[in-house]
XYZ file of C-alpha atoms in Angstrom:
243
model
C 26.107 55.875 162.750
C 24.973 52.482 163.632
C 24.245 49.814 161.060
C 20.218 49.438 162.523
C 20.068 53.498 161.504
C 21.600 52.732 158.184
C 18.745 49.942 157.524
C 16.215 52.821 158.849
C 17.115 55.020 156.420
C 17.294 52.885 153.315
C 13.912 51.575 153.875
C 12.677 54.954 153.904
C 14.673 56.419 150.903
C 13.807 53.037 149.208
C 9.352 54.033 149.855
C 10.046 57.454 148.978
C 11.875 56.481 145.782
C 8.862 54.533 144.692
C 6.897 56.775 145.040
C 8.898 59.902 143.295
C 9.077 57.395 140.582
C 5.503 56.133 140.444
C 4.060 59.840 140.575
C 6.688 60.772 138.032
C 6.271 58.258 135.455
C 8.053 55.940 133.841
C 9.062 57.876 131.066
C 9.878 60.724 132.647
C 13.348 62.325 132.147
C 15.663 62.608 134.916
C 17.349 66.207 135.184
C 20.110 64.795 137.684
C 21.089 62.051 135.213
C 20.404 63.368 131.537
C 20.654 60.521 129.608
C 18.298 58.392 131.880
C 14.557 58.446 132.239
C 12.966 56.908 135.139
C 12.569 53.627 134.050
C 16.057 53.265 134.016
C 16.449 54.881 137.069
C 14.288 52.132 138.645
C 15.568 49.265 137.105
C 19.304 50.387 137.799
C 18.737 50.725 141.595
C 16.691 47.426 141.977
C 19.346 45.694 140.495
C 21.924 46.990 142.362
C 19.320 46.259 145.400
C 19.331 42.637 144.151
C 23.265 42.599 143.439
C 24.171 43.974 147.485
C 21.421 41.553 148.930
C 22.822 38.528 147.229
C 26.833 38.961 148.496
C 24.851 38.969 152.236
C 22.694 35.686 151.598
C 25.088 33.778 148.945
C 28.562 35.200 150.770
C 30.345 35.900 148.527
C 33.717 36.629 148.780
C 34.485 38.420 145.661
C 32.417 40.632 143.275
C 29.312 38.864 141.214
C 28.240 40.559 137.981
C 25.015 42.596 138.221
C 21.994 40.377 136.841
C 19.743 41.361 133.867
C 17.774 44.763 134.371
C 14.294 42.942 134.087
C 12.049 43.635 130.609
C 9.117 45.552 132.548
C 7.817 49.270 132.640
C 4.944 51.238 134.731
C 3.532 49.403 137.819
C 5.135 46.233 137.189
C 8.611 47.672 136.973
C 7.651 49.432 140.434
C 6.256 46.287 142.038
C 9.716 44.572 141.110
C 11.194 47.389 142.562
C 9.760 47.484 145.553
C 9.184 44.028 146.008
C 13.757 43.996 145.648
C 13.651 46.603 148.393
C 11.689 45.008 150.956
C 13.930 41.963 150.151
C 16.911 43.598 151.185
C 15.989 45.519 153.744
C 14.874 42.285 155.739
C 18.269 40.749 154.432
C 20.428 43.271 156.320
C 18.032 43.215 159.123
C 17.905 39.647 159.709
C 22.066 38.576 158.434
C 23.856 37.950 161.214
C 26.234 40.949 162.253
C 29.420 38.615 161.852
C 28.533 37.221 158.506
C 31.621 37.117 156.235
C 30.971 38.356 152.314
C 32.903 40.820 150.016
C 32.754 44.665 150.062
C 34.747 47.670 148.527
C 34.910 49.901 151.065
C 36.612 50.311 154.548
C 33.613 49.250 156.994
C 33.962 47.873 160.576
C 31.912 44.742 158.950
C 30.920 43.386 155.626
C 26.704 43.520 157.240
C 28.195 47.500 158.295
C 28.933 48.252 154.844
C 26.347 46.740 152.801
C 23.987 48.496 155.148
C 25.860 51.584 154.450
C 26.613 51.816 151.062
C 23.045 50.643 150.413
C 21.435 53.811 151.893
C 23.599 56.333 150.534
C 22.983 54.508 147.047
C 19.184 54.618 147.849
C 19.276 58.193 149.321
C 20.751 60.002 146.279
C 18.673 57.746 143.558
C 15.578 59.188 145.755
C 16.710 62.678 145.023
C 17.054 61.537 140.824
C 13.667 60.261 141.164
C 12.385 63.272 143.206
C 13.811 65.846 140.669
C 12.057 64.109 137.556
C 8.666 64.427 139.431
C 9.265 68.030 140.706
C 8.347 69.806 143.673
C 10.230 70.064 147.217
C 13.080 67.198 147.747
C 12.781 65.129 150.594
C 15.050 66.084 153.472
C 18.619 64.258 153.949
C 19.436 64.972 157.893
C 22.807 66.125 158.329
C 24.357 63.397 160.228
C 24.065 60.934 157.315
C 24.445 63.558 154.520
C 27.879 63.949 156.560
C 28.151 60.500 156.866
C 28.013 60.189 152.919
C 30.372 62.771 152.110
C 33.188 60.822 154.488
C 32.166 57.993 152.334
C 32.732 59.188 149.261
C 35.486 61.379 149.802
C 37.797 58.732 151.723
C 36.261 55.722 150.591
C 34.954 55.866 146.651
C 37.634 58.857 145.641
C 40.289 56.429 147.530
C 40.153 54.040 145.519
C 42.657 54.044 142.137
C 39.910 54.598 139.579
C 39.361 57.582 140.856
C 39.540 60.309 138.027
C 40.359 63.364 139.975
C 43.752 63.785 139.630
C 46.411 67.054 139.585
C 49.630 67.501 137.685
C 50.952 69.293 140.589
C 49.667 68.910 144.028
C 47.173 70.765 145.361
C 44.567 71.019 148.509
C 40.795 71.736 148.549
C 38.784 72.085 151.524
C 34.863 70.830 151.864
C 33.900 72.139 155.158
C 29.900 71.640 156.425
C 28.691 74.572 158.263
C 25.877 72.795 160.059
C 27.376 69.368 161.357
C 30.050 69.506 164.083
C 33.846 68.554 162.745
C 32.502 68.036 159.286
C 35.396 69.366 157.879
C 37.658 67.254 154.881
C 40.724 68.345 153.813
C 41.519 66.394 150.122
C 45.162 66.466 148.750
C 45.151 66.187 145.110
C 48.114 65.109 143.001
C 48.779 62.186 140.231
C 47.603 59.747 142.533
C 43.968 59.073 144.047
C 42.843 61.607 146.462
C 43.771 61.634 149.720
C 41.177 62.767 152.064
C 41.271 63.288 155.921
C 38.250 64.482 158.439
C 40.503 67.599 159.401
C 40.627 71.378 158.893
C 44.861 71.560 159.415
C 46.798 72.793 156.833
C 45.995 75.493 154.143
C 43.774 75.015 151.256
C 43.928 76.541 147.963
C 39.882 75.969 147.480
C 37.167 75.843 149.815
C 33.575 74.203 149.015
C 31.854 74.957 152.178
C 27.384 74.805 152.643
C 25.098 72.609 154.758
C 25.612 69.053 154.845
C 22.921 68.023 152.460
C 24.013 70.392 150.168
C 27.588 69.823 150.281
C 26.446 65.909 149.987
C 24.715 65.820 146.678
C 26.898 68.940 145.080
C 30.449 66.436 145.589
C 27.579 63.653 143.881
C 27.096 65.824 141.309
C 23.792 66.277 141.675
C 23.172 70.269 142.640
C 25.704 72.952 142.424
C 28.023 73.464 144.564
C 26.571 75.713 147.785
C 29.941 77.896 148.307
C 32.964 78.126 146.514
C 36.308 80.382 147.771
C 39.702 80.597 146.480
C 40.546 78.859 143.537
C 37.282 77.763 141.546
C 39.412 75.474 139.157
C 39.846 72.561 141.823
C 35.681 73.352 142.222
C 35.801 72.605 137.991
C 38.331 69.601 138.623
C 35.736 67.481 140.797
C 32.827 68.640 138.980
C 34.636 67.494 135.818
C 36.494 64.027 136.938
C 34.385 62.752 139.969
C 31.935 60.707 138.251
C 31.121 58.004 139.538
């Protein structure tokens, strides 16, 4: 996907989040994330907003602390919000593509990754705010629900604080019925994860659904769609994956 789509979708999951949130309330509790209502919801995701638009202007290159999650609630809180939102969304828009600032994941480009990262954060904080006002979910197309799960799975679970770890190697399978050669095949063991887009090899576990599905289930946000084989690895992400 191209870094122009990315921006696309994160000003759209950005609106819709505002909305879940404004027609939720405030105070709402957020099933996906127990021990948050919305208001923290909000004010977590527009500083994060804040945090990724500031390595783009400032370039950075190495991590700044998140700033202070602002003292406001109701339609002030949202107006910050969204007022953060539109802010970054013309950041990443406007940077130029060969600007030089940190990230933490493999990207072709710090702009790339920002722009990334950014919409998959936005996307599944959408769904949070969505399931604390009820009703149908927006829809996540598969391409970038596909998109997200290669993220997390070779990217995020990469990394060394990754939690999900085996005393004795094994293999689990997520496999995407609806999105051509979505297929990862994750190697578990004392070390971080190691996940390739392939379907060689046996695996002892297979989580297998539709892309959107499979995307929020690995974010721990629904259940999984399908498991087969072995349900403990299933238990070992759902248990260690947080993020």
């Amino acid at each position: 996907m191209e870094t122009a789509e990315f921006i696309r979708i994160l000003d759209q999951e950005g609106k819709s989040l505002a909305a879940a949130a404004e027609q939720a309330g405030t105070g709402a509790k957020v099933p996906t994330c127990p021990e948050w209502q919305v208001r923290d919801l909000v004010r977590h995701t527009g500083a994060v907003h804040r945090w990724a638009g500031a390595h783009v202007t400032e370039a950075h290159t190495s991590p700044r602390p998140f700033g202070g999650l602002p003292d406001l609630d109701d339609a002030e809180l949202l107006e910050w919000f969204r007022e953060g939102h539109r802010r970054l969304v013309s950041i990443l828009t406007s940077a130029d593509p060969d600007t030089q600032c940190w990230q933490f994941l493999p990207a072709p480009s710090p702009l790339a990754f920002w722009a990334r990262r950014q919409a998959h954060e936005t996307a599944v904080h959408r769904f949070d705010a969505e399931s604390a006002r009820g009703g149908t979910p927006s829809v996540i197309a598969p391409e970038f629900a596909a998109d997200g799960i290669d993220e997390l799975l070779t990217g995020f679970h990469a990394r060394t604080r990754s939690r999900v770890r085996s005393e004795l190697p094994r293999v689990l399978r997520v496999r995407a019925t609806d999105t051509e050669d979505a297929v990862w095949t994750v190697r578990l063991s004392q070390e971080p994860p190691a996940a390739e887009r392939t379907a060689e090899g046996e695996a002892e576990c297979e989580i297998t659904g539709h892309a959107a599905q499979l995307y929020l289930s690995l974010w721990n946000r629904v259940p999984f769609p399908r498991v087969t084989g072995d349900d403990s690895l299933a238990d070992l992400w759902r248990t260690t994956s947080g993020i």
